[in-house]
C-alpha cells in the first residue's frame, strides 16, 4: 500500500457476546492476503478479548499489531488514547494493510465514526465499513424489546411512555450504523429463529442491509473487507438515538471486576453465573479462573445464562493462580454485594 493511500479501517460492532472476538480471530487466521492490525476496546479494565487475540497472533497479524484500549469509550478518549494508538499502528514496519476495530459490546458506533473526523488522522485513514454482529437466538427471542406487543399497547395508550430500553437503543444504533449485518450462532436459533431475527433486523434498519449467516466467525474476508464505504462521509445515512452532541454517555451500563479463588469444579462457577443472569439480570460475564489440580487456565465467557468455558493456556511460571471475572449489566443491576455473594457460593464450594 502506498504511504499516501488512506489506510482502511473496519469497525466491528455488536451486542455483548455476539461473536466479535471469534470473527476477528478467524480473520487473523485467514486474512485474505492482507496484513492486519487490531484495536480492541474493552468495557471494564480486564483485557480478556485482547489477550485471546494475542494468543492467536500469526505473521500477518503479529502480537505487536494488536492493541487494547480498556475501560473507556474510544470516542470519549480520542486525543489521549485513540489517535496515539492509530498513529502507532500506522508507524509499524511493515505498515498494516487494514485495521480492525472491535468495539465493546456496549459501544454506540456512530460517535466512534465521528472520531475519524479528527484532523490528525482524517487524511490518513478511512472507515472501509461498519460490520454489525447480531446473535440470531437473542434477536429472535426479542431480548432488546421485551414483550413488544405489550409495550406497543402501552405506548399507544399513553404517548408519554418511553417504550425503549437502553438495550434496544444500543441494538438499533448498531444496526442503523452498519454496512453489513452478520447473523451469528444460527445453529442455536434454528431456521425459524433465523427468519425471525432477519425480520427484526429488516424492521430496524434505516435502509436495506445485507444479512449474512455466520457460524463460529467463518466468513470470506472478501465479503466484509474492501467495502470502501467511507462511512465517515456518510453519517446522515446512519441515524442514531444519540445524535445530539455528547449524548452517548455510558451511565446505562456498569461493570465490576470480581476476584475468585481456585475452583474445585468449573460447573460450580457455571451454575453461579447462570443464577446471576436469571435472578439479577446480569448481561455478560467474562474472565479467567483457576481449577484445582489443573495446570491450564480456564477461560470463561457468558452471555446471559449461556456459559462457555475452556482451558486456554498454561499458567505462567510465577503467575498467581487467581481468577478474575468482569461482570457487566445495566447500571441499576450492578450490586457488588449481590454479585459477590452469588459467586461466593463458588468460593465456598472450592474450599
mmCIF file of C-alpha atoms in Angstrom:
data_model
loop_
_atom_site.group_PDB
_atom_site.id
_atom_site.type_symbol
_atom_site.label_atom_id
_atom_site.label_comp_id
_atom_site.label_asym_id
_atom_site.label_seq_id
_atom_site.Cartn_x
_atom_site.Cartn_y
_atom_site.Cartn_z
ATOM 1 C CA UNK A 1 0.000 0.000 0.000
ATOM 2 C CA UNK A 2 1.269 3.473 -0.871
ATOM 3 C CA UNK A 3 2.122 5.676 2.100
ATOM 4 C CA UNK A 4 -0.171 8.288 0.523
ATOM 5 C CA UNK A 5 -3.167 5.968 0.304
ATOM 6 C CA UNK A 6 -5.696 6.130 3.112
ATOM 7 C CA UNK A 7 -5.454 3.147 5.434
ATOM 8 C CA UNK A 8 -8.808 1.296 5.552
ATOM 9 C CA UNK A 9 -10.389 0.621 8.933
ATOM 10 C CA UNK A 10 -13.275 -1.769 9.593
ATOM 11 C CA UNK A 11 -15.368 -1.153 12.698
ATOM 12 C CA UNK A 12 -16.794 -4.369 14.147
ATOM 13 C CA UNK A 13 -19.706 -3.748 16.465
ATOM 14 C CA UNK A 14 -22.345 -5.919 18.075
ATOM 15 C CA UNK A 15 -24.048 -6.642 21.328
ATOM 16 C CA UNK A 16 -22.380 -8.422 24.218
ATOM 17 C CA UNK A 17 -21.317 -11.933 23.271
ATOM 18 C CA UNK A 18 -22.414 -11.674 19.651
ATOM 19 C CA UNK A 19 -19.121 -13.177 18.440
ATOM 20 C CA UNK A 20 -16.916 -10.189 17.602
ATOM 21 C CA UNK A 21 -13.726 -11.682 19.033
ATOM 22 C CA UNK A 22 -14.423 -15.003 17.311
ATOM 23 C CA UNK A 23 -14.828 -13.195 13.985
ATOM 24 C CA UNK A 24 -11.596 -11.238 14.390
ATOM 25 C CA UNK A 25 -9.707 -14.365 15.404
ATOM 26 C CA UNK A 26 -10.942 -16.047 12.219
ATOM 27 C CA UNK A 27 -9.910 -13.041 10.107
ATOM 28 C CA UNK A 28 -6.461 -13.088 11.717
ATOM 29 C CA UNK A 29 -6.051 -16.728 10.750
ATOM 30 C CA UNK A 30 -7.467 -16.187 7.244
ATOM 31 C CA UNK A 31 -6.750 -12.560 6.295
ATOM 32 C CA UNK A 32 -7.121 -12.949 2.551
ATOM 33 C CA UNK A 33 -3.545 -11.860 1.915
ATOM 34 C CA UNK A 34 -3.844 -8.680 3.997
ATOM 35 C CA UNK A 35 -1.529 -7.681 6.829
ATOM 36 C CA UNK A 36 -3.906 -6.814 9.653
ATOM 37 C CA UNK A 37 -3.762 -4.738 12.817
ATOM 38 C CA UNK A 38 -6.378 -4.888 15.563
ATOM 39 C CA UNK A 39 -7.646 -2.403 18.163
ATOM 40 C CA UNK A 40 -9.758 -3.890 20.945
ATOM 41 C CA UNK A 41 -11.900 -1.534 23.035
ATOM 42 C CA UNK A 42 -12.986 -3.320 26.223
ATOM 43 C CA UNK A 43 -15.697 -2.309 28.684
ATOM 44 C CA UNK A 44 -14.071 -2.896 32.050
ATOM 45 C CA UNK A 45 -10.397 -2.971 32.959
ATOM 46 C CA UNK A 46 -9.640 -6.673 32.495
ATOM 47 C CA UNK A 47 -8.469 -7.171 28.911
ATOM 48 C CA UNK A 48 -9.963 -10.551 28.091
ATOM 49 C CA UNK A 49 -10.584 -10.136 24.353
ATOM 50 C CA UNK A 50 -7.204 -8.590 23.610
ATOM 51 C CA UNK A 51 -5.348 -11.397 25.327
ATOM 52 C CA UNK A 52 -7.393 -14.005 23.455
ATOM 53 C CA UNK A 53 -6.462 -12.388 20.142
ATOM 54 C CA UNK A 54 -2.780 -12.020 21.031
ATOM 55 C CA UNK A 55 -2.663 -15.741 21.720
ATOM 56 C CA UNK A 56 -3.744 -16.261 18.082
ATOM 57 C CA UNK A 57 -1.136 -13.939 16.560
ATOM 58 C CA UNK A 58 0.428 -15.028 13.266
ATOM 59 C CA UNK A 59 2.987 -13.378 10.939
ATOM 60 C CA UNK A 60 0.273 -11.463 9.031
ATOM 61 C CA UNK A 61 -1.096 -10.145 12.335
ATOM 62 C CA UNK A 62 1.691 -10.335 14.947
ATOM 63 C CA UNK A 63 1.137 -9.557 18.617
ATOM 64 C CA UNK A 64 2.584 -6.046 18.279
ATOM 65 C CA UNK A 65 -0.205 -5.262 15.779
ATOM 66 C CA UNK A 66 -2.864 -5.929 18.451
ATOM 67 C CA UNK A 67 -3.595 -3.057 20.817
ATOM 68 C CA UNK A 68 -6.098 -2.656 23.642
ATOM 69 C CA UNK A 69 -7.994 0.384 24.848
ATOM 70 C CA UNK A 70 -9.517 -0.736 28.133
ATOM 71 C CA UNK A 71 -12.139 0.785 30.393
ATOM 72 C CA UNK A 72 -13.362 3.541 28.129
ATOM 73 C CA UNK A 73 -15.276 4.602 25.059
ATOM 74 C CA UNK A 74 -12.895 5.253 22.168
ATOM 75 C CA UNK A 75 -14.813 8.349 21.095
ATOM 76 C CA UNK A 76 -14.545 9.827 24.618
ATOM 77 C CA UNK A 77 -10.762 9.416 24.719
ATOM 78 C CA UNK A 78 -9.848 10.410 21.162
ATOM 79 C CA UNK A 79 -6.903 12.669 21.932
ATOM 80 C CA UNK A 80 -5.471 10.643 24.807
ATOM 81 C CA UNK A 81 -5.895 7.089 23.559
ATOM 82 C CA UNK A 82 -7.398 6.609 20.114
ATOM 83 C CA UNK A 83 -5.246 8.939 17.994
ATOM 84 C CA UNK A 84 -1.922 7.758 19.517
ATOM 85 C CA UNK A 85 -2.976 4.126 19.037
ATOM 86 C CA UNK A 86 -3.866 4.627 15.370
ATOM 87 C CA UNK A 87 -0.660 6.591 14.761
ATOM 88 C CA UNK A 88 1.398 3.851 16.406
ATOM 89 C CA UNK A 89 -0.172 1.222 14.151
ATOM 90 C CA UNK A 90 0.394 3.344 11.056
ATOM 91 C CA UNK A 91 4.061 3.735 12.013
ATOM 92 C CA UNK A 92 4.662 -0.015 12.116
ATOM 93 C CA UNK A 93 7.081 -1.529 9.612
ATOM 94 C CA UNK A 94 5.760 -3.150 7.573
ATOM 95 C CA UNK A 95 2.668 -0.979 7.635
ATOM 96 C CA UNK A 96 -0.655 -2.819 8.083
ATOM 97 C CA UNK A 97 -2.910 -3.116 5.043
ATOM 98 C CA UNK A 98 -6.084 -2.944 7.120
ATOM 99 C CA UNK A 99 -7.069 -2.130 10.725
ATOM 100 C CA UNK A 100 -9.902 -3.895 12.539
ATOM 101 C CA UNK A 101 -11.512 -2.125 15.499
ATOM 102 C CA UNK A 102 -13.514 -4.301 17.870
ATOM 103 C CA UNK A 103 -15.803 -2.050 19.877
ATOM 104 C CA UNK A 104 -17.066 -3.006 23.291
ATOM 105 C CA UNK A 105 -20.462 -4.698 23.319
ATOM 106 C CA UNK A 106 -21.961 -1.556 24.840
ATOM 107 C CA UNK A 107 -20.499 0.908 22.354
ATOM 108 C CA UNK A 108 -22.544 3.134 20.101
ATOM 109 C CA UNK A 109 -20.765 3.037 16.721
ATOM 110 C CA UNK A 110 -21.756 6.443 15.353
ATOM 111 C CA UNK A 111 -19.820 8.508 17.922
ATOM 112 C CA UNK A 112 -16.792 6.381 17.069
ATOM 113 C CA UNK A 113 -17.181 7.259 13.387
ATOM 114 C CA UNK A 114 -17.094 10.918 14.373
ATOM 115 C CA UNK A 115 -13.667 10.317 15.890
ATOM 116 C CA UNK A 116 -12.358 9.699 12.379
ATOM 117 C CA UNK A 117 -13.045 13.361 11.618
ATOM 118 C CA UNK A 118 -10.111 14.451 13.760
ATOM 119 C CA UNK A 119 -7.619 16.396 11.596
ATOM 120 C CA UNK A 120 -4.675 14.315 12.803
ATOM 121 C CA UNK A 121 -5.992 11.193 11.118
ATOM 122 C CA UNK A 122 -8.777 12.147 8.700
ATOM 123 C CA UNK A 123 -6.392 12.497 5.762
ATOM 124 C CA UNK A 124 -4.673 9.216 6.593
ATOM 125 C CA UNK A 125 -7.434 6.674 7.282
ATOM 126 C CA UNK A 126 -10.935 5.859 6.070
ATOM 127 C CA UNK A 127 -13.717 3.723 7.518
ATOM 128 C CA UNK A 128 -13.935 0.929 4.969
ATOM 129 C CA UNK A 129 -17.138 -0.337 6.567
ATOM 130 C CA UNK A 130 -19.104 -0.994 9.741
ATOM 131 C CA UNK A 131 -19.893 -4.650 10.437
ATOM 132 C CA UNK A 132 -22.624 -5.320 12.992
ATOM 133 C CA UNK A 133 -22.859 -8.758 14.562
ATOM 134 C CA UNK A 134 -26.206 -9.916 15.919
ATOM 135 C CA UNK A 135 -26.825 -13.075 17.929
ATOM 136 C CA UNK A 136 -29.620 -14.814 15.996
ATOM 137 C CA UNK A 137 -31.056 -16.600 19.022
ATOM 138 C CA UNK A 138 -31.099 -13.460 21.191
ATOM 139 C CA UNK A 139 -32.619 -11.262 18.493
ATOM 140 C CA UNK A 140 -35.271 -13.854 17.682
ATOM 141 C CA UNK A 141 -36.159 -14.046 21.374
ATOM 142 C CA UNK A 142 -36.829 -10.290 21.450
ATOM 143 C CA UNK A 143 -34.422 -9.552 24.259
ATOM 144 C CA UNK A 144 -33.855 -5.983 23.058
ATOM 145 C CA UNK A 145 -37.538 -5.080 23.436
ATOM 146 C CA UNK A 146 -39.173 -7.493 25.877
ATOM 147 C CA UNK A 147 -42.868 -8.214 25.246
ATOM 148 C CA UNK A 148 -43.094 -5.980 22.210
ATOM 149 C CA UNK A 149 -46.894 -6.298 21.891
ATOM 150 C CA UNK A 150 -47.498 -5.134 25.467
ATOM 151 C CA UNK A 151 -45.039 -2.252 25.092
ATOM 152 C CA UNK A 152 -46.702 -1.096 21.866
ATOM 153 C CA UNK A 153 -50.117 -1.260 23.506
ATOM 154 C CA UNK A 154 -48.878 0.903 26.388
ATOM 155 C CA UNK A 155 -47.283 3.387 24.035
ATOM 156 C CA UNK A 156 -50.457 3.733 22.009
ATOM 157 C CA UNK A 157 -52.457 4.254 25.190
ATOM 158 C CA UNK A 158 -50.076 6.876 26.603
ATOM 159 C CA UNK A 159 -47.742 8.810 24.317
ATOM 160 C CA UNK A 160 -45.691 9.971 27.308
ATOM 161 C CA UNK A 161 -44.384 6.460 27.945
ATOM 162 C CA UNK A 162 -40.891 5.611 26.768
ATOM 163 C CA UNK A 163 -41.161 2.136 25.271
ATOM 164 C CA UNK A 164 -37.465 1.674 24.572
ATOM 165 C CA UNK A 165 -34.936 0.216 26.947
ATOM 166 C CA UNK A 166 -31.210 1.083 26.831
ATOM 167 C CA UNK A 167 -30.517 -2.360 25.349
ATOM 168 C CA UNK A 168 -32.902 -1.771 22.465
ATOM 169 C CA UNK A 169 -31.246 1.557 21.717
ATOM 170 C CA UNK A 170 -27.781 0.012 21.603
ATOM 171 C CA UNK A 171 -29.000 -2.741 19.271
ATOM 172 C CA UNK A 172 -30.873 -0.336 16.999
ATOM 173 C CA UNK A 173 -27.942 2.091 16.790
ATOM 174 C CA UNK A 174 -25.572 -0.723 15.856
ATOM 175 C CA UNK A 175 -27.885 -1.938 13.084
ATOM 176 C CA UNK A 176 -28.548 1.609 11.839
ATOM 177 C CA UNK A 177 -24.829 2.293 11.507
ATOM 178 C CA UNK A 178 -23.942 -0.949 9.740
ATOM 179 C CA UNK A 179 -22.995 -1.653 6.141
ATOM 180 C CA UNK A 180 -23.370 -5.424 6.646
ATOM 181 C CA UNK A 181 -25.005 -7.458 9.419
ATOM 182 C CA UNK A 182 -23.544 -10.834 10.347
ATOM 183 C CA UNK A 183 -26.152 -13.064 11.978
ATOM 184 C CA UNK A 184 -24.174 -15.284 14.347
ATOM 185 C CA UNK A 185 -24.947 -18.608 16.032
ATOM 186 C CA UNK A 186 -27.653 -19.531 13.505
ATOM 187 C CA UNK A 187 -27.440 -23.162 14.637
ATOM 188 C CA UNK A 188 -28.722 -22.208 18.096
ATOM 189 C CA UNK A 189 -31.618 -20.215 16.659
ATOM 190 C CA UNK A 190 -32.737 -22.790 14.077
ATOM 191 C CA UNK A 191 -34.371 -21.908 10.735
ATOM 192 C CA UNK A 192 -37.421 -20.279 12.332
ATOM 193 C CA UNK A 193 -35.292 -18.240 14.722
ATOM 194 C CA UNK A 194 -33.011 -17.089 11.902
ATOM 195 C CA UNK A 195 -36.004 -15.992 9.838
ATOM 196 C CA UNK A 196 -37.448 -14.109 12.807
ATOM 197 C CA UNK A 197 -34.107 -12.432 13.557
ATOM 198 C CA UNK A 198 -33.779 -11.311 9.928
ATOM 199 C CA UNK A 199 -37.266 -9.817 10.086
ATOM 200 C CA UNK A 200 -36.371 -7.874 13.256
ATOM 201 C CA UNK A 201 -33.198 -6.537 11.660
ATOM 202 C CA UNK A 202 -35.020 -5.544 8.471
ATOM 203 C CA UNK A 203 -37.590 -3.661 10.544
ATOM 204 C CA UNK A 204 -34.897 -1.785 12.485
ATOM 205 C CA UNK A 205 -32.553 -0.978 9.592
ATOM 206 C CA UNK A 206 -32.958 2.516 8.088
ATOM 207 C CA UNK A 207 -32.051 1.119 4.666
ATOM 208 C CA UNK A 208 -31.808 -2.365 3.108
ATOM 209 C CA UNK A 209 -28.781 -4.202 4.514
ATOM 210 C CA UNK A 210 -27.100 -7.459 3.528
ATOM 211 C CA UNK A 211 -27.610 -10.009 6.322
ATOM 212 C CA UNK A 212 -25.229 -12.987 6.271
ATOM 213 C CA UNK A 213 -25.440 -16.052 8.491
ATOM 214 C CA UNK A 214 -22.068 -16.815 10.093
ATOM 215 C CA UNK A 215 -21.171 -19.767 12.323
ATOM 216 C CA UNK A 216 -18.022 -19.669 14.503
ATOM 217 C CA UNK A 217 -16.856 -16.464 12.804
ATOM 218 C CA UNK A 218 -16.158 -18.162 9.465
ATOM 219 C CA UNK A 219 -16.686 -15.709 6.602
ATOM 220 C CA UNK A 220 -14.764 -14.980 3.408
ATOM 221 C CA UNK A 221 -12.743 -11.803 4.186
ATOM 222 C CA UNK A 222 -13.570 -10.510 0.705
ATOM 223 C CA UNK A 223 -17.200 -10.222 1.812
ATOM 224 C CA UNK A 224 -16.569 -7.795 4.678
ATOM 225 C CA UNK A 225 -13.186 -6.166 3.909
ATOM 226 C CA UNK A 226 -12.763 -3.808 0.980
ATOM 227 C CA UNK A 227 -16.271 -2.296 1.076
ATOM 228 C CA UNK A 228 -14.890 1.223 0.501
ATOM 229 C CA UNK A 229 -17.921 2.666 2.286
ATOM 230 C CA UNK A 230 -16.093 5.812 3.521
ATOM 231 C CA UNK A 231 -18.536 5.722 6.428
ATOM 232 C CA UNK A 232 -17.075 8.890 7.951
ATOM 233 C CA UNK A 233 -18.538 10.797 4.972
ATOM 234 C CA UNK A 234 -21.889 9.011 5.136
ATOM 235 C CA UNK A 235 -23.109 9.960 8.608
ATOM 236 C CA UNK A 236 -26.575 11.195 7.630
ATOM 237 C CA UNK A 237 -27.479 7.729 6.321
ATOM 238 C CA UNK A 238 -26.690 6.257 9.751
ATOM 239 C CA UNK A 239 -29.297 7.684 12.152
ATOM 240 C CA UNK A 240 -28.855 7.260 15.895
ATOM 241 C CA UNK A 241 -30.892 7.660 19.055
ATOM 242 C CA UNK A 242 -27.943 9.686 20.311
ATOM 243 C CA UNK A 243 -27.289 12.185 17.530
ATOM 244 C CA UNK A 244 -27.330 15.163 19.877
ATOM 245 C CA UNK A 245 -23.827 16.352 20.872
ATOM 246 C CA UNK A 246 -22.369 14.473 23.832
ATOM 247 C CA UNK A 247 -25.478 12.298 24.039
ATOM 248 C CA UNK A 248 -23.675 8.996 24.237
ATOM 249 C CA UNK A 249 -22.781 8.527 27.889
ATOM 250 C CA UNK A 250 -22.447 5.041 29.320
ATOM 251 C CA UNK A 251 -24.368 5.536 32.545
ATOM 252 C CA UNK A 252 -26.933 2.957 31.429
ATOM 253 C CA UNK A 253 -24.328 0.234 31.937
ATOM 254 C CA UNK A 254 -21.715 -0.582 34.512
ATOM 255 C CA UNK A 255 -19.147 -3.260 35.229
ATOM 256 C CA UNK A 256 -17.217 -4.612 38.184
ATOM 257 C CA UNK A 257 -14.270 -6.963 38.490
ATOM 258 C CA UNK A 258 -14.585 -9.830 40.956
ATOM 259 C CA UNK A 259 -11.612 -11.883 42.136
ATOM 260 C CA UNK A 260 -12.493 -15.544 42.666
ATOM 261 C CA UNK A 261 -10.355 -18.204 44.348
ATOM 262 C CA UNK A 262 -9.324 -21.518 42.880
ATOM 263 C CA UNK A 263 -12.250 -23.759 41.944
ATOM 264 C CA UNK A 264 -12.686 -27.426 42.648
ATOM 265 C CA UNK A 265 -15.216 -27.872 39.818
ATOM 266 C CA UNK A 266 -15.903 -25.489 36.874
ATOM 267 C CA UNK A 267 -19.577 -26.444 36.986
ATOM 268 C CA UNK A 268 -19.894 -24.605 40.312
ATOM 269 C CA UNK A 269 -18.925 -21.419 38.500
ATOM 270 C CA UNK A 270 -21.249 -22.169 35.588
ATOM 271 C CA UNK A 271 -24.211 -22.626 37.912
ATOM 272 C CA UNK A 272 -23.382 -19.417 39.804
ATOM 273 C CA UNK A 273 -23.218 -17.397 36.578
ATOM 274 C CA UNK A 274 -26.491 -18.907 35.376
ATOM 275 C CA UNK A 275 -28.160 -17.844 38.639
ATOM 276 C CA UNK A 276 -26.750 -14.326 38.312
ATOM 277 C CA UNK A 277 -28.158 -13.973 34.805
ATOM 278 C CA UNK A 278 -31.594 -15.314 35.680
ATOM 279 C CA UNK A 279 -32.065 -13.736 39.112
ATOM 280 C CA UNK A 280 -30.191 -10.443 38.758
ATOM 281 C CA UNK A 281 -30.296 -9.538 35.039
ATOM 282 C CA UNK A 282 -26.544 -9.861 34.502
ATOM 283 C CA UNK A 283 -25.809 -9.446 30.798
ATOM 284 C CA UNK A 284 -22.244 -10.613 30.410
ATOM 285 C CA UNK A 285 -19.501 -12.334 32.413
ATOM 286 C CA UNK A 286 -16.024 -12.913 31.054
ATOM 287 C CA UNK A 287 -12.657 -13.668 32.531
ATOM 288 C CA UNK A 288 -10.475 -16.429 33.931
ATOM 289 C CA UNK A 289 -10.476 -18.979 36.729
ATOM 290 C CA UNK A 290 -8.037 -21.468 38.244
ATOM 291 C CA UNK A 291 -9.151 -25.069 38.754
ATOM 292 C CA UNK A 292 -7.528 -27.186 41.445
ATOM 293 C CA UNK A 293 -5.191 -29.800 40.014
ATOM 294 C CA UNK A 294 -5.255 -28.300 36.506
ATOM 295 C CA UNK A 295 -2.150 -26.648 35.027
ATOM 296 C CA UNK A 296 -4.240 -24.765 32.430
ATOM 297 C CA UNK A 297 -6.151 -21.513 32.939
ATOM 298 C CA UNK A 298 -9.945 -21.686 32.487
ATOM 299 C CA UNK A 299 -11.357 -19.074 30.090
ATOM 300 C CA UNK A 300 -14.975 -18.168 30.885
ATOM 301 C CA UNK A 301 -17.352 -16.360 28.503
ATOM 302 C CA UNK A 302 -21.050 -15.948 29.353
ATOM 303 C CA UNK A 303 -23.890 -14.182 27.574
ATOM 304 C CA UNK A 304 -26.829 -14.105 29.932
ATOM 305 C CA UNK A 305 -27.341 -17.636 31.201
ATOM 306 C CA UNK A 306 -25.414 -19.169 28.295
ATOM 307 C CA UNK A 307 -21.951 -20.029 29.618
ATOM 308 C CA UNK A 308 -18.955 -21.287 27.676
ATOM 309 C CA UNK A 309 -15.680 -22.320 29.267
ATOM 310 C CA UNK A 310 -12.472 -23.912 28.058
ATOM 311 C CA UNK A 311 -8.841 -24.258 29.146
ATOM 312 C CA UNK A 312 -6.972 -21.750 27.018
ATOM 313 C CA UNK A 313 -3.314 -21.768 28.155
ATOM 314 C CA UNK A 314 -0.990 -22.957 30.923
ATOM 315 C CA UNK A 315 -0.500 -20.721 33.929
ATOM 316 C CA UNK A 316 2.854 -18.987 33.519
ATOM 317 C CA UNK A 317 5.708 -19.675 35.918
ATOM 318 C CA UNK A 318 5.306 -17.400 38.926
ATOM 319 C CA UNK A 319 1.844 -16.252 37.818
ATOM 320 C CA UNK A 320 -0.718 -16.123 40.635
ATOM 321 C CA UNK A 321 -3.469 -18.685 40.123
ATOM 322 C CA UNK A 322 -6.083 -16.004 40.750
ATOM 323 C CA UNK A 323 -9.396 -15.950 38.940
ATOM 324 C CA UNK A 324 -10.848 -12.626 37.767
ATOM 325 C CA UNK A 325 -14.255 -12.034 36.222
ATOM 326 C CA UNK A 326 -15.673 -8.921 34.567
ATOM 327 C CA UNK A 327 -19.410 -8.668 35.272
ATOM 328 C CA UNK A 328 -21.470 -6.315 33.068
ATOM 329 C CA UNK A 329 -25.116 -5.261 33.402
ATOM 330 C CA UNK A 330 -27.359 -2.246 33.287
ATOM 331 C CA UNK A 331 -26.348 0.262 35.925
ATOM 332 C CA UNK A 332 -29.099 -0.492 38.449
ATOM 333 C CA UNK A 333 -28.406 -4.228 38.281
ATOM 334 C CA UNK A 334 -24.732 -3.944 39.263
ATOM 335 C CA UNK A 335 -24.800 -4.571 43.003
ATOM 336 C CA UNK A 336 -21.397 -5.733 44.110
ATOM 337 C CA UNK A 337 -22.557 -7.357 47.331
ATOM 338 C CA UNK A 338 -25.204 -9.405 45.497
ATOM 339 C CA UNK A 339 -22.810 -10.477 42.759
ATOM 340 C CA UNK A 340 -20.019 -11.353 45.171
ATOM 341 C CA UNK A 341 -22.469 -13.293 47.324
ATOM 342 C CA UNK A 342 -23.627 -15.301 44.310
ATOM 343 C CA UNK A 343 -20.037 -16.028 43.317
ATOM 344 C CA UNK A 344 -19.207 -16.646 46.987
ATOM 345 C CA UNK A 345 -21.149 -19.874 46.708
ATOM 346 C CA UNK A 346 -18.476 -20.916 44.254
ATOM 347 C CA UNK A 347 -15.763 -19.844 46.683
ATOM 348 C CA UNK A 348 -17.250 -21.981 49.443
ATOM 349 C CA UNK A 349 -17.561 -24.947 47.125
ATOM 350 C CA UNK A 350 -13.941 -24.600 46.130
ATOM 351 C CA UNK A 351 -12.655 -24.688 49.700
#
